C-alpha cells in the first residue's frame, strides 16, 4: 500500500483502542524478569560457549605481533581468534569502521581478539594472557585544536538572502560560541549476541538490535555470505538510543568465535569496553550569530558548527540541521564541518544533530531575547514560521509550536517568574526559571507486517523492534482498532528476520512507520474477509464483521482456517514537498546552591506537538525519558578525551555520569491534541527523540536566571560557576 496524499480519512476518529492510555503489554514480562534479553537466551540453542573480547590499547597504529599461546592453553578455552588470523572484514554499508580483521588499529579498544571458553571467567582470564605488540602512530584527537586552527572558508551548506548585509544593518546582534561534549548512549543493556555459525554455513544471531533487516544485511556483507542463510532475532532490547542501529563487534566476535569453536557462542561487550569500542555522539563546537530589529524579528541567522567523524564518514551530529527550519528570518547561512579525527567512531545518538544543536541554539535565543529586552516566550512566538524559511514554497504539514509555548507558559506560571537574573533566593538556593523550544523532524520509512486471524485472535508479525519504547503496545492497539477487537485478542511478535521487514526503531520514525505497516496489513486482511463475504461494505466492531445488517463474529469467520494477510506501507513523494516535524516547549525551574554552585532541577514541564498520540502512557514515558537524558546532558554527561593518547578516559558508568533517580524532579508532559494528516493514515508522529530536544538549554537558561552566570560549555558543572558566585550566601 502506498500513502499517496494527506488523509482526510477519519477512520480513527471513533478510536476505541488507539489513543487510549494503555500500560505496555510487555510490562509484566519485564518486571518479572521473563522478557528474554540477548545474553539471557540460554534456551534458544544448546552447548553455548562464552566469548570475551580483547581491545587495542592504542589510539592508532598497527599490531606487529600477538602471542596467544598461553591463552590457547588456559583452562576451558575452546578457541582464540585474533585480528591477525583473518583478512580485514568488509565494512558493511551501514558501518563506518572496520569491526575486525587485519593488523591496523584505527581506534582505542578496537576489537583485536576474541577468546571462547566454557565459562565467562575462563574466557576473560585467557584474554588477559594475550600479549600484544604495537607500533603506535601519532593520531589526531583534538576537535578544539582543529576549530582554533580554522576549518577553511568552505562555501555554506545552505544560504539565503544577504547575511552580511543583514548583520551590518541590524539593530541588535549576538555572536557567541557554544560547546557540547562527546556523549555516550549508556543504554542499560550492553551490546550482546549469541551466534550460532557452528557449521560455517548458516548463521543465527540472537542479538540486541534496533534494526533487524540492517543487522542481517550487515552480517551478510561483513562475512560475504548470502542473506538467506542468516537469521537475526531481537525480540527485546534494553535500550539503544542509536547505539544499536548498526552491527557492532559483539555479533561479529560471537560469530567468528562460533565458527572457530564449532559451537554457539554468547558474548557481551563489557561495560568499560563499550564506550571506546562502540559509537558515541560527537562533541560539537558551534558559533551562532543572530541579528534582529528592535521589534524582535530575527533578520539574520548564522550557524557554523564542527563535530568529529571517523575517517570514512558517518557522523550524524550536524547541529545546523534545525537552523534551516526552526525560526523565521529572511537571511540565513549554515555551515557544518565534519572533522576527521582518530577517536572511536561517532554516530547517531538520540536526535542526532538536533539534540546538540538545540543545546546551543536555544541558549542563543535566550541571550538574544535578553538583549532585546523581550520575554523569551514572546520572542519565539514572534519568530514562528509556518513554512520552511529557506524554501517558502514548502509548508509545514502541521506545526503548533506557538500553542506549545502558550500552553506551557500558562501551565508553568511563566509570567510569575522573576526576570532579573540572580535575584531570587530560597535559603541557600538561588532559584531560576528557564525555557526553550524544540524541533525534531518526523521521517517515515517503508514498513511491512503480516497479520493472522485465527478463531477471532489476531497475531501481528513484523521485524519491528521494541527498544523500550512501547512498540508492542501501539502495534497491538493498531491491530485491535483495525479489526474491532479488544486488546486482549491481539498478540504481537517482533524482532525476527523471518517476519516482514519493518522500519525498525530509529530517528523517531518507528511509531509512525510501523503502525502504518500494521495498518496496511490489516487493510489487506479486511479486504480478504470482505471478499469472502462477497461484499465490499464491511465494518469491524466489537469482535464482529458487520456486512449489511448481519454481524458475524470474527471468531466464526476464522474458525476453520487461519486468514492471513501481508502488506508493506510505502510513503509517497508528496512528503518531499512538506516539512513534517514535531515541536515542543520546555519549562524548567532550578535551584543553584549559593556556596557550591550545585544545580538541582526542581520542576520540568514539556508541551509536545507530535500529531496523534497513539498511547499517552508510552508516549509520556518516551518524553520523560528524553527529559531525563537531557538533564544528564545539561549537568553531568561528558566523555573526557585523553588528547595525547586518543581515548575516552571515563569509560564506565562510575565515571560517565548519567542522571539517576535522585536527580530527577517531578516531570509533567502535556500533549497537544493534534493530528498530522500528511504523516501516515494514523496521523501520528514519534516523540522519542523530541523528548531530549531543547531540554538541556531550558536548564541552562534557568541556571542563568538563577545566578546571572552564563555557561556556554556543557555540561554545566560546578567548576564553571564557582568563581563567579555572589560574594555572600
Ligand atoms: Mo536513533 S539515534 O536513529 O536510534
mmCIF file of N, CA and C and ligand atoms in Angstrom, residues 210 241-242 245 348-352 505-507 689, ligand 1:
data_model
loop_
_atom_site.group_PDB
_atom_site.id
_atom_site.type_symbol
_atom_site.label_atom_id
_atom_site.label_comp_id
_atom_site.label_asym_id
_atom_site.label_seq_id
_atom_site.Cartn_x
_atom_site.Cartn_y
_atom_site.Cartn_z
ATOM 1 N N UNK A 210 18.337 -2.513 17.062
ATOM 2 C CA UNK A 210 17.194 -1.664 16.744
ATOM 3 C C UNK A 210 16.640 -1.988 15.358
ATOM 4 N N UNK A 241 19.085 3.937 21.896
ATOM 5 C CA UNK A 241 19.377 5.368 21.702
ATOM 6 C C UNK A 241 20.251 5.613 20.479
ATOM 7 N N UNK A 242 20.257 4.676 19.533
ATOM 8 C CA UNK A 242 21.083 4.817 18.331
ATOM 9 C C UNK A 242 22.311 3.922 18.365
ATOM 10 N N UNK A 245 21.719 0.778 16.229
ATOM 11 C CA UNK A 245 21.219 0.887 14.850
ATOM 12 C C UNK A 245 22.032 0.009 13.919
ATOM 13 N N UNK A 348 25.090 8.019 15.212
ATOM 14 C CA UNK A 348 23.792 8.501 15.677
ATOM 15 C C UNK A 348 23.590 8.255 17.168
ATOM 16 N N UNK A 349 23.146 9.286 17.850
ATOM 17 C CA UNK A 349 22.623 9.111 19.199
ATOM 18 C C UNK A 349 21.377 9.986 19.307
ATOM 19 N N UNK A 350 20.413 9.486 19.986
ATOM 20 C CA UNK A 350 19.082 10.099 20.149
ATOM 21 C C UNK A 350 18.998 11.552 19.659
ATOM 22 N N UNK A 351 18.206 11.754 18.609
ATOM 23 C CA UNK A 351 18.064 13.060 17.957
ATOM 24 C C UNK A 351 19.406 13.615 17.491
ATOM 25 N N UNK A 352 20.124 12.826 16.675
ATOM 26 C CA UNK A 352 21.442 13.295 16.224
ATOM 27 C C UNK A 352 21.302 14.624 15.475
ATOM 28 N N UNK A 505 13.539 0.618 14.583
ATOM 29 C CA UNK A 505 13.427 1.713 15.565
ATOM 30 C C UNK A 505 14.604 2.653 15.437
ATOM 31 N N UNK A 506 14.346 3.875 15.030
ATOM 32 C CA UNK A 506 15.404 4.874 14.924
ATOM 33 C C UNK A 506 14.795 6.167 14.436
ATOM 34 N N UNK A 507 15.550 7.239 14.575
ATOM 35 C CA UNK A 507 15.139 8.529 14.004
ATOM 36 C C UNK A 507 13.739 8.969 14.369
ATOM 37 N N UNK A 689 12.530 11.107 20.184
ATOM 38 C CA UNK A 689 13.690 11.992 20.089
ATOM 39 C C UNK A 689 13.317 13.427 20.428
HETATM 40 MO MO1 LIG B 1 18.200 6.893 16.608
HETATM 41 S S1 LIG B 1 19.818 7.997 17.107
HETATM 42 O O1 LIG B 1 18.086 6.948 14.910
HETATM 43 O O2 LIG B 1 18.191 5.422 17.342
#
